PDB file of C-alpha atoms in Angstrom:
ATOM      1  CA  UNK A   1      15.974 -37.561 -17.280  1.00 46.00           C
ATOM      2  CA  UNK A   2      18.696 -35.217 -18.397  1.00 48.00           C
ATOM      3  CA  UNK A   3      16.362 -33.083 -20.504  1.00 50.00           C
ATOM      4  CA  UNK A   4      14.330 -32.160 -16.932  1.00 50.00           C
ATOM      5  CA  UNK A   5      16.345 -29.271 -16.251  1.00 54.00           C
ATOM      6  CA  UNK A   6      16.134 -27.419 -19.313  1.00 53.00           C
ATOM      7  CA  UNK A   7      12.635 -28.270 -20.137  1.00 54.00           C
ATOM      8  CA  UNK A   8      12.033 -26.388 -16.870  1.00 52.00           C
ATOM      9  CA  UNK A   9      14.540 -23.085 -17.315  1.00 54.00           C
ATOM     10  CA  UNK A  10      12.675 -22.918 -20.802  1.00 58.00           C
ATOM     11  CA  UNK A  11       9.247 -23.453 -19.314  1.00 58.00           C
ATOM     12  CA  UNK A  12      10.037 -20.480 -16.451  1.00 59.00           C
ATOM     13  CA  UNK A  13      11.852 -18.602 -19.475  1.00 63.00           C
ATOM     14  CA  UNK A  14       8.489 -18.686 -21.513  1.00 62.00           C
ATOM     15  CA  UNK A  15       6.459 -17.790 -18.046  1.00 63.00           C
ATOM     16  CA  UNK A  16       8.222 -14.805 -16.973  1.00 61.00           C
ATOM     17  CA  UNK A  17       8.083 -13.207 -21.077  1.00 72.00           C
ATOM     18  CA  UNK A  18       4.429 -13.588 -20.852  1.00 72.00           C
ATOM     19  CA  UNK A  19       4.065 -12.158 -17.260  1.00 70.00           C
ATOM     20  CA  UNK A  20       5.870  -9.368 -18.749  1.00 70.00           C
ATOM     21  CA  UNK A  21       4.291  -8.706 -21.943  1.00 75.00           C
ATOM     22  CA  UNK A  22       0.480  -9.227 -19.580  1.00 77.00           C
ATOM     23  CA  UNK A  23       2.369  -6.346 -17.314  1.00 76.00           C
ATOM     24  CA  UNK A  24       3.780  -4.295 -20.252  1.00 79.00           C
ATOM     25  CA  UNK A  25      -0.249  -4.563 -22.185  1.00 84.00           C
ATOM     26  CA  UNK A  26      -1.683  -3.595 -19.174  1.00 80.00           C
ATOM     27  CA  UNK A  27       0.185  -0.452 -18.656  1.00 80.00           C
ATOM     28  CA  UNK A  28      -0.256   0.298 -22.201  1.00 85.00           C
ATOM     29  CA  UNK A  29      -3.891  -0.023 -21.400  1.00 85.00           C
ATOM     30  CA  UNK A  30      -3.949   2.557 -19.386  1.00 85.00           C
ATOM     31  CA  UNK A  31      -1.878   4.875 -21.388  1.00 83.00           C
ATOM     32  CA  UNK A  32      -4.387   4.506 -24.122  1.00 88.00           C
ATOM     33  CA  UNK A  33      -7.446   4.963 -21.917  1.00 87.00           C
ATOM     34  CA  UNK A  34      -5.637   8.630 -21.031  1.00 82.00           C
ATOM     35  CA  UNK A  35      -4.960   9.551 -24.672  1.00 85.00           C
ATOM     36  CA  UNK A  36      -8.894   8.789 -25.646  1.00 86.00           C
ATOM     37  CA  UNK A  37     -10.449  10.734 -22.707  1.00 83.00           C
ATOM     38  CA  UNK A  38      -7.696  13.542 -23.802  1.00 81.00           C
ATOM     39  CA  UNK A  39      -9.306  13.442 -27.131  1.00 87.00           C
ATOM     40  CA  UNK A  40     -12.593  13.066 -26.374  1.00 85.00           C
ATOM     41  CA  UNK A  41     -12.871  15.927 -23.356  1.00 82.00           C
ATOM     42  CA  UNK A  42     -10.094  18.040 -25.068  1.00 78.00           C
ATOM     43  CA  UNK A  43      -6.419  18.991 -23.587  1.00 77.00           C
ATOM     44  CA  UNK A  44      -7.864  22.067 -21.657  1.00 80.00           C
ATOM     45  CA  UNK A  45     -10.313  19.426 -19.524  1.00 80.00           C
ATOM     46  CA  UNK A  46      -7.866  16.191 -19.220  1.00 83.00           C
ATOM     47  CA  UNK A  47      -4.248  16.864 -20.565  1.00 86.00           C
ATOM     48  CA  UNK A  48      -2.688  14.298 -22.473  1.00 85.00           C
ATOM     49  CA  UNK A  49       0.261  12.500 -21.255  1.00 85.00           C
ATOM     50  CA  UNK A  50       2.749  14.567 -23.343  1.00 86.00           C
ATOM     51  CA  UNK A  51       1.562  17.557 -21.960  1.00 87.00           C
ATOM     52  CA  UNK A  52       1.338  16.247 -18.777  1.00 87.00           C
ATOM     53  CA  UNK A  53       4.891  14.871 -18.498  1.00 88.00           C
ATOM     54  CA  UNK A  54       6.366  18.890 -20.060  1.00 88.00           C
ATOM     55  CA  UNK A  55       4.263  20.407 -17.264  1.00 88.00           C
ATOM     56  CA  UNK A  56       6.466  17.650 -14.880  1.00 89.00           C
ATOM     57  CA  UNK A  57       9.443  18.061 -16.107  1.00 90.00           C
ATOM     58  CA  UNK A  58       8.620  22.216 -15.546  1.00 89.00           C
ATOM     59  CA  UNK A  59       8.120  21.851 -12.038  1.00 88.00           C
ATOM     60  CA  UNK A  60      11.352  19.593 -11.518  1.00 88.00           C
ATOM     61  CA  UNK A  61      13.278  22.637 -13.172  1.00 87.00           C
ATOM     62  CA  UNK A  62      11.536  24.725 -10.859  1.00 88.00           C
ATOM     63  CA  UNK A  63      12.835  22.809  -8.002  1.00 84.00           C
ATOM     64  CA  UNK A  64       9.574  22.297  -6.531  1.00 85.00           C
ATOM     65  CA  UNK A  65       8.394  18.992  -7.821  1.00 87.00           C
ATOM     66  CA  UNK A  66      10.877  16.680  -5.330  1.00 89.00           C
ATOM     67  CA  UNK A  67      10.737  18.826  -2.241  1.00 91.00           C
ATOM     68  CA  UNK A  68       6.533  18.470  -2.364  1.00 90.00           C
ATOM     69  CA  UNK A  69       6.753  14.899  -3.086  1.00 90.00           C
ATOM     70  CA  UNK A  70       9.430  14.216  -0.006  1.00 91.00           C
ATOM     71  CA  UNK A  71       7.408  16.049   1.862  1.00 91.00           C
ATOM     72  CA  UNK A  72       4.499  13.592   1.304  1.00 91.00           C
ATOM     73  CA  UNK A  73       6.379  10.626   0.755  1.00 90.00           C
ATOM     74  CA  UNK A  74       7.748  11.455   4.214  1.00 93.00           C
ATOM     75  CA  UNK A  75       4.198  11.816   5.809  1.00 91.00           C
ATOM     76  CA  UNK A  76       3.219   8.263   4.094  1.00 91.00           C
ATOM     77  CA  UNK A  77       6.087   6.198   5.180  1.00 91.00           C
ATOM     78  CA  UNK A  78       5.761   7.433   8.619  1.00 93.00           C
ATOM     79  CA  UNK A  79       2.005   6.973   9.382  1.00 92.00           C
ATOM     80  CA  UNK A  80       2.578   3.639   7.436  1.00 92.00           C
ATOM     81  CA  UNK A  81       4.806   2.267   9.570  1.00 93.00           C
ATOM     82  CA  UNK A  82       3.512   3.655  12.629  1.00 94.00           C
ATOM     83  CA  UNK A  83      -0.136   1.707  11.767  1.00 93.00           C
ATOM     84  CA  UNK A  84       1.955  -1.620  10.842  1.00 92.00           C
ATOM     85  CA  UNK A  85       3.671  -1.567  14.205  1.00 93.00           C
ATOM     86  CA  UNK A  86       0.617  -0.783  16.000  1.00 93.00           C
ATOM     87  CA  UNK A  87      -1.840  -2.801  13.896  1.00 91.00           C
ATOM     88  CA  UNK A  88       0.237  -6.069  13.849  1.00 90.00           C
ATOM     89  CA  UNK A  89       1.099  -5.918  17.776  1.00 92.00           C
ATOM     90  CA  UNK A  90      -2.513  -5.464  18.504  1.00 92.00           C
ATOM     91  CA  UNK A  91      -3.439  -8.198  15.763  1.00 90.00           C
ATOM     92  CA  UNK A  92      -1.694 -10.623  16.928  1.00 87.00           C
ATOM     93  CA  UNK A  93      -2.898 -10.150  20.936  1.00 90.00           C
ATOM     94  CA  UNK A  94      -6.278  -9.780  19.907  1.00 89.00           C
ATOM     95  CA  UNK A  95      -6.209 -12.847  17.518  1.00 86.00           C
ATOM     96  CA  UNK A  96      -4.232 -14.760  20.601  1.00 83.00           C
ATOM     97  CA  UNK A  97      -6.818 -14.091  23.655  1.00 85.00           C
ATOM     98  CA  UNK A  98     -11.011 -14.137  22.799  1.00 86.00           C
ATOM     99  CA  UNK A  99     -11.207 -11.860  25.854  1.00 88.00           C
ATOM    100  CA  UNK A 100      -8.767  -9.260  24.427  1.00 88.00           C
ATOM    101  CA  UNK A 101     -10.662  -9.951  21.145  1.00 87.00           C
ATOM    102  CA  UNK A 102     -14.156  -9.075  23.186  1.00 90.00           C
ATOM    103  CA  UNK A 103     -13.098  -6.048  25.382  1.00 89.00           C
ATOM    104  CA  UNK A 104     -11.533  -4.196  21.417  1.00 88.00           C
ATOM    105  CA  UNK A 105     -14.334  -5.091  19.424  1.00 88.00           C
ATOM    106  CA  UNK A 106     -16.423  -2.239  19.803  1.00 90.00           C
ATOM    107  CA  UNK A 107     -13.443  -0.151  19.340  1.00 91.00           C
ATOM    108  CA  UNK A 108     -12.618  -2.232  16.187  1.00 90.00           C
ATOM    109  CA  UNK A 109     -15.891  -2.009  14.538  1.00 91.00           C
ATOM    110  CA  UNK A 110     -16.252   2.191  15.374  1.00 91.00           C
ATOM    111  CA  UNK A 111     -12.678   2.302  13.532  1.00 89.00           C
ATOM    112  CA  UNK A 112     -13.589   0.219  10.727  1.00 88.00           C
ATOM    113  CA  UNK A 113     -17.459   2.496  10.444  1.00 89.00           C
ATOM    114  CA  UNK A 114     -16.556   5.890  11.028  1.00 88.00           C
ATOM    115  CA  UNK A 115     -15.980   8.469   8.327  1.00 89.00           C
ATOM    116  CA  UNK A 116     -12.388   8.738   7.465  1.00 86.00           C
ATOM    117  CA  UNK A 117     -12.942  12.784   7.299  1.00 89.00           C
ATOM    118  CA  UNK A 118     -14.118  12.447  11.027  1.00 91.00           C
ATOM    119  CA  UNK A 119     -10.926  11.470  12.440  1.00 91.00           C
ATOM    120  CA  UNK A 120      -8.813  14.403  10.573  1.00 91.00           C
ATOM    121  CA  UNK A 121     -11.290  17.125  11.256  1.00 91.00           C
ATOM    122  CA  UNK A 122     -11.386  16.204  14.765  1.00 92.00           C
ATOM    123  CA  UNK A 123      -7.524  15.823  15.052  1.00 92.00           C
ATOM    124  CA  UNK A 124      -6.936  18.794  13.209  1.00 92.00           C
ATOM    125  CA  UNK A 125      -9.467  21.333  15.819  1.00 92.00           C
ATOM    126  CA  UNK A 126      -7.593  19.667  18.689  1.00 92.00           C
ATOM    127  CA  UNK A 127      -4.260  19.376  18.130  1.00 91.00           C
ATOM    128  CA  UNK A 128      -4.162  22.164  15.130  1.00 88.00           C
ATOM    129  CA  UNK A 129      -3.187  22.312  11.481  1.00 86.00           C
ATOM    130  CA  UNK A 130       0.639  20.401  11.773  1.00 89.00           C
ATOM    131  CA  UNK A 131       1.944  16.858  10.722  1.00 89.00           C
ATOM    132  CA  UNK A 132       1.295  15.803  14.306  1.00 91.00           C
ATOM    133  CA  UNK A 133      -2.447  16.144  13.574  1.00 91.00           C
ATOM    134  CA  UNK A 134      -2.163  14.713  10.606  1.00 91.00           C
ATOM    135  CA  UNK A 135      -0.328  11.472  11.415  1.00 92.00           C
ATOM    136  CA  UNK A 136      -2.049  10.543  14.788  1.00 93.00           C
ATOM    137  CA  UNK A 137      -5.201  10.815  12.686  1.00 93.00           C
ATOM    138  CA  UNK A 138      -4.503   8.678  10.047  1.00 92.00           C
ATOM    139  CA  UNK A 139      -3.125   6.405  12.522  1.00 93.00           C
ATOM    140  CA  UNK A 140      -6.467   5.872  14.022  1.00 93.00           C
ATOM    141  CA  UNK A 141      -7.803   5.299  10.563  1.00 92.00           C
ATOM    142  CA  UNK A 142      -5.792   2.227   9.505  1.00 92.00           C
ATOM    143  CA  UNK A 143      -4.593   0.432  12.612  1.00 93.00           C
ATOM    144  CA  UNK A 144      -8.186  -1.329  12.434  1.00 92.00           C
ATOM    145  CA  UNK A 145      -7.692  -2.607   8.962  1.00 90.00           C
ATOM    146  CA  UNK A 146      -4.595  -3.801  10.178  1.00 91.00           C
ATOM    147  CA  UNK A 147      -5.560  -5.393  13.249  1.00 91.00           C
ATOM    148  CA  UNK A 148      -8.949  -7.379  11.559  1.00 90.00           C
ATOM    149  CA  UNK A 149      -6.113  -9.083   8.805  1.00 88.00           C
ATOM    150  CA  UNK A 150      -3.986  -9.526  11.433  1.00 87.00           C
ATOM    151  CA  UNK A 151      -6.285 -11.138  14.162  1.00 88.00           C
ATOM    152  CA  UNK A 152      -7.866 -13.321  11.404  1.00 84.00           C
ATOM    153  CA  UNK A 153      -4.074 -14.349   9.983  1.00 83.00           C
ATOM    154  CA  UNK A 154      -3.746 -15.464  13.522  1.00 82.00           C
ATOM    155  CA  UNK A 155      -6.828 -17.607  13.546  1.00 81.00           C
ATOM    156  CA  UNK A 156      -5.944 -19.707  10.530  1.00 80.00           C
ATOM    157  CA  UNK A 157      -2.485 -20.936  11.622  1.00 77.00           C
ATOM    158  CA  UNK A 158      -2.416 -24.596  11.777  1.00 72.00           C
ATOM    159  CA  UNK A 159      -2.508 -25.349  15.224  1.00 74.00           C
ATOM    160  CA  UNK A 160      -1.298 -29.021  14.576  1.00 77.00           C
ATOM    161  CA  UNK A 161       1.883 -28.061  13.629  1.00 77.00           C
ATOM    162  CA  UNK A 162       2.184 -25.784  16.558  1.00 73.00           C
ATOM    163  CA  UNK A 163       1.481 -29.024  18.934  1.00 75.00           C
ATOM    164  CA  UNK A 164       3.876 -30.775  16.500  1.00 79.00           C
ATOM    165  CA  UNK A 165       6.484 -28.778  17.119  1.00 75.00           C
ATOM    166  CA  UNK A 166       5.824 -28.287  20.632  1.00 75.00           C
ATOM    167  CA  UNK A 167       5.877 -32.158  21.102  1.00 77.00           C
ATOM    168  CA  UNK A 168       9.364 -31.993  19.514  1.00 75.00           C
ATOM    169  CA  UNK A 169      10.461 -29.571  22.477  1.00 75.00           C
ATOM    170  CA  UNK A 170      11.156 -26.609  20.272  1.00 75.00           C
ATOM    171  CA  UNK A 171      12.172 -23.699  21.807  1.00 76.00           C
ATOM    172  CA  UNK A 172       9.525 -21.011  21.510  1.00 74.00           C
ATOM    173  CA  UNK A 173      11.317 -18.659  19.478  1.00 74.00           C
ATOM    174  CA  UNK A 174      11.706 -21.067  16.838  1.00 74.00           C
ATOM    175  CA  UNK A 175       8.143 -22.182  16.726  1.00 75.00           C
ATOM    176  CA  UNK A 176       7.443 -18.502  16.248  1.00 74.00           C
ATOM    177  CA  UNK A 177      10.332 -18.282  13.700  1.00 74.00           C
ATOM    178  CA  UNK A 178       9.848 -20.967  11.738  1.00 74.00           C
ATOM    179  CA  UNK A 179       6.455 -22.460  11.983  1.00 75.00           C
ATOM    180  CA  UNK A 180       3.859 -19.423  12.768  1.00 75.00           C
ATOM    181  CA  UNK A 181       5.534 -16.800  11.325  1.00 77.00           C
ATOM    182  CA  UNK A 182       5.912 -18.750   7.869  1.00 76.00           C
ATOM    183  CA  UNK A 183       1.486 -18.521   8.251  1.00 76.00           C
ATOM    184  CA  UNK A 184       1.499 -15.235   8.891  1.00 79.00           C
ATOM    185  CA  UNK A 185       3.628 -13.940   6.069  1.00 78.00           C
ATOM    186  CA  UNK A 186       1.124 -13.857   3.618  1.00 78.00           C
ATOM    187  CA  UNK A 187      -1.426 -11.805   5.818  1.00 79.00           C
ATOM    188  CA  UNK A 188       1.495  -9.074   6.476  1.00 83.00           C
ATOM    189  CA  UNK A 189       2.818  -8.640   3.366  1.00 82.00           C
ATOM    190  CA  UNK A 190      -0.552  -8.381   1.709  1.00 82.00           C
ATOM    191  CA  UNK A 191      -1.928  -6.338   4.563  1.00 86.00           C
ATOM    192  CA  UNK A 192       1.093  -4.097   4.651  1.00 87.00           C
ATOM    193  CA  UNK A 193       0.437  -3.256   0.351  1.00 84.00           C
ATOM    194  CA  UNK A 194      -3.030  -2.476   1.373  1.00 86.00           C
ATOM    195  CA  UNK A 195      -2.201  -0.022   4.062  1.00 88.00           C
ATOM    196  CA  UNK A 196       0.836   1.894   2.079  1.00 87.00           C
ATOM    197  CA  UNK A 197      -1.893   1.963  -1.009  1.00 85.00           C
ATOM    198  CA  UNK A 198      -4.319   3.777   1.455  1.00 87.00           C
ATOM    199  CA  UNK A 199      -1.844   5.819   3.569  1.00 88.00           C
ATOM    200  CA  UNK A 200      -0.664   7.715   0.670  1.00 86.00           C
ATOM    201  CA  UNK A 201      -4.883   8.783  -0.228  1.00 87.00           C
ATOM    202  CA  UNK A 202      -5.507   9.552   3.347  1.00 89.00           C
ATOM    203  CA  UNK A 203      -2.189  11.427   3.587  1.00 90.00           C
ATOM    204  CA  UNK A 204      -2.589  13.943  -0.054  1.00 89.00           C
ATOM    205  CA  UNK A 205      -6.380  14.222   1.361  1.00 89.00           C
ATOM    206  CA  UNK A 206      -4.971  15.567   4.819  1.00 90.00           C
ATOM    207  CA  UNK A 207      -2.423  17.439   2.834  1.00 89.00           C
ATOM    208  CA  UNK A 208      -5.458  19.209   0.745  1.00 88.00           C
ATOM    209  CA  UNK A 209      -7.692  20.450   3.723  1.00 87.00           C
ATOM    210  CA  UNK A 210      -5.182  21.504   6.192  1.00 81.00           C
ATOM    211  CA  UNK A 211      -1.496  21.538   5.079  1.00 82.00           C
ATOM    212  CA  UNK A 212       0.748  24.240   3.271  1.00 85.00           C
ATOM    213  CA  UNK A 213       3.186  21.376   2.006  1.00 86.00           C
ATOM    214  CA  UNK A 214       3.269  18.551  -0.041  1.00 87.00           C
ATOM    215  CA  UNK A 215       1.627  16.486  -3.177  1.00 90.00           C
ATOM    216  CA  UNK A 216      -2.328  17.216  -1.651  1.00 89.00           C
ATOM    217  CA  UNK A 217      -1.422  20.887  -1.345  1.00 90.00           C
ATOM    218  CA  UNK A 218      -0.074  21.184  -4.619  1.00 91.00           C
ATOM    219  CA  UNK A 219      -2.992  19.724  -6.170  1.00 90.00           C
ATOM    220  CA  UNK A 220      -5.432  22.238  -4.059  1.00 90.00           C
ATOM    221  CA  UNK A 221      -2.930  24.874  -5.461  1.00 90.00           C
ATOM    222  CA  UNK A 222      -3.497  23.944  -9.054  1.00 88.00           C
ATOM    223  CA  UNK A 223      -7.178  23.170  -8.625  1.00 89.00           C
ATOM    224  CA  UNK A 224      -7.520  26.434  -7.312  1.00 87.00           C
ATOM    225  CA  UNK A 225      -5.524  27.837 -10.411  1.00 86.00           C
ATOM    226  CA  UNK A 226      -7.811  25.852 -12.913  1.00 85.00           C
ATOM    227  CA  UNK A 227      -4.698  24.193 -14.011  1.00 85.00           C
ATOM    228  CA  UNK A 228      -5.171  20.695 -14.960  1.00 88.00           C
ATOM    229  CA  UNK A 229      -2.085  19.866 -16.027  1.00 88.00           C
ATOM    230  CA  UNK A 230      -0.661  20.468 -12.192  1.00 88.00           C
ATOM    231  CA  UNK A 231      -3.145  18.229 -10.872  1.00 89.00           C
ATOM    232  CA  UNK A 232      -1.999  15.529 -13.308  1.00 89.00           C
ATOM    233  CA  UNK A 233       1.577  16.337 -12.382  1.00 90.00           C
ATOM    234  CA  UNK A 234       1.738  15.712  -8.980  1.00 90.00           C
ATOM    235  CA  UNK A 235      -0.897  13.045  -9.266  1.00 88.00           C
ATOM    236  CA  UNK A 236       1.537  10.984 -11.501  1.00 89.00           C
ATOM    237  CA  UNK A 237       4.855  11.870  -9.792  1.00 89.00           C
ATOM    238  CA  UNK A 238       3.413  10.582  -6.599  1.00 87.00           C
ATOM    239  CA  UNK A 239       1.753   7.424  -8.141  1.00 86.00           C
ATOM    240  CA  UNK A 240       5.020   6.585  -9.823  1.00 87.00           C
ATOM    241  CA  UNK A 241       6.906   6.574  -6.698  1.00 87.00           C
ATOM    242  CA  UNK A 242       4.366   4.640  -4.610  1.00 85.00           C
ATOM    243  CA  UNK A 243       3.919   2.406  -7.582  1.00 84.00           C
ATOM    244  CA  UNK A 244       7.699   1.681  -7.619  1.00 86.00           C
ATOM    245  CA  UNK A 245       7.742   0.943  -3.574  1.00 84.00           C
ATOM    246  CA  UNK A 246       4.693  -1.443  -4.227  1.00 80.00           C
ATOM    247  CA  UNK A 247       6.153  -3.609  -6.742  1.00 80.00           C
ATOM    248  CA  UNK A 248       9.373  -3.907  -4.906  1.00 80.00           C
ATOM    249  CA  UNK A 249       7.221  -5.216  -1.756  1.00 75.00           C
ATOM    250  CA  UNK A 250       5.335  -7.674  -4.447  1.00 75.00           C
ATOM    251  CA  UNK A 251       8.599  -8.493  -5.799  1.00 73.00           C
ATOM    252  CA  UNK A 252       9.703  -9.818  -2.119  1.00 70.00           C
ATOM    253  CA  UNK A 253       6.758 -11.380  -1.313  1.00 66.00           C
ATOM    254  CA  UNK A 254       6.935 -13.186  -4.569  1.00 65.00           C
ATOM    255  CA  UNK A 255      10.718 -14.118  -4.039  1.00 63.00           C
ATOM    256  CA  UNK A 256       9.565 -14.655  -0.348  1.00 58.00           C
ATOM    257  CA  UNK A 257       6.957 -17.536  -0.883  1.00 61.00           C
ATOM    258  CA  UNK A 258       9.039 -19.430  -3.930  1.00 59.00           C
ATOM    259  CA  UNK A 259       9.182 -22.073  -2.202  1.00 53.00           C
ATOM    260  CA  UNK A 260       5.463 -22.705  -2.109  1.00 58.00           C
ATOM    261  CA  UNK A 261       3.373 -25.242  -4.730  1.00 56.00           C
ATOM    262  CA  UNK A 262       2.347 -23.025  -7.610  1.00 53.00           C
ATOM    263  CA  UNK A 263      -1.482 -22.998  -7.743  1.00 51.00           C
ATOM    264  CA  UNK A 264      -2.666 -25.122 -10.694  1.00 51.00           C
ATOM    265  CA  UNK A 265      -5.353 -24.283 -13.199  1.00 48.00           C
ATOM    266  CA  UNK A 266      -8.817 -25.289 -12.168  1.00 45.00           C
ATOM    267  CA  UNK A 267     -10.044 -24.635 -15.653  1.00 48.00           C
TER     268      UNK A 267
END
């Protein structure tokens, strides 16, 4: 019986070196995928990553590199949590009353089928070529996604241990605490990835047609210049940071849900 804890640290040891060497193939993966369409197409059409990383490191010593990327990290973080707080709050009344649900469908279902263009074309001829534009428009674009995930987390809660706990005279607070919000985790965390992964497209893609700032502008820039090696630049610098501030929020969920049965092998 004594051996039970140390058969376990070395099982977990021997997990977590093989979910880092998967992590550490995978990104070699994609370095190599980079170097072969470098030597295929040539350096002039798709820069290698050396050349790539100079060009970087260039427009860092320039001063310019961080002040664009703020900029658009800026833009991101605030339409993201703008949607979340919207999305979720809507959600979670629409996935509470079928009559709510009714009366925002057809509003759901136009958000979810439009073109994502539409929204910043329109936003941009009415309210003009500024971050307000640009923010209230991507706001209409994800608060749907949002509030679908949201509405549907609500709808699988286990209502029997809502009545449980209701039987047991818990205050409400602490059936929302401890018993629905525990359900609903997993739907806003994964929800909340999927909308920061999409808010920082929507936002370089606003930044490219109508801004004079930021990571999308910088790219229009360089496109315009015929410089590859500037569109690869800011590409990476901004996937790196939005990379970074995804794994921390998969880290969290991951340390979040620990206490959940690990799913076993079917196969």
């Amino acid at each position: 019986m004594e051996a039970l804890p140390a058969q376990t640290s070395t099982r977990s040891q021997g997990d977590f070196s093989r979910s880092l060497g998967l992590r550490v193939l995978s990104l070699l993966s994609i370095v190599l995928v980079w170097l072969g369409l470098s030597w295929l197409l040539g350096r002039t059409v798709v820069p290698g990553p050396v050349e790539t990383v100079e060009f970087l490191i260039r427009e860092h010593e320039r001063g310019q590199l961080w002040v664009h990327v703020g900029i658009t990290l800026w833009r991101v973080l605030l339409s993201f949590a703008i949607t979340m707080a919207l999305g979720v709050l809507v959600g979670v009344a629409v996935g509470l009353s079928r009559t709510l649900d009714r009366l925002l469908e057809a509003w759901v279902v136009t958000g979810l089928a439009i073109p994502r263009i539409l929204p910043l074309v329109v936003c941009y001829l009415l309210i003009g070529l500024n971050d307000t534009a640009a923010i209230v428009a991507l706001v209409i674009i994800m608060v749907p996604q949002v509030i679908v995930q949201m509405r549907e987390g609500i709808r699988s809660i286990d209502v029997k241990l809502v009545e449980m706990a209701r039987a047991l005279r818990r205050p409400r607070g602490q059936i929302w605490r401890q018993v629905v919000f525990p359900q609903l985790a997993p739907y806003l965390l994964g929800t909340a990835r999927g909308v920061l992964s999409l808010s920082w497209k929507m936002v370089v893609f606003a930044e490219l047609i109508g801004r004079t700032s930021g990571v999308g502008y910088q790219i229009n820039f360089y496109f315009q210049m015929f410089e590859m090696r500037g569109i690869l630049a800011y590409g990476l610098a901004m996937t790196l940071v939005l990379a970074a501030i995804d794994l921390s929020m998969l880290a969290l969920s991951e340390r979040a849900f620990r206490w959940r049965r690990p799913v076993e092998r079917v196969i």
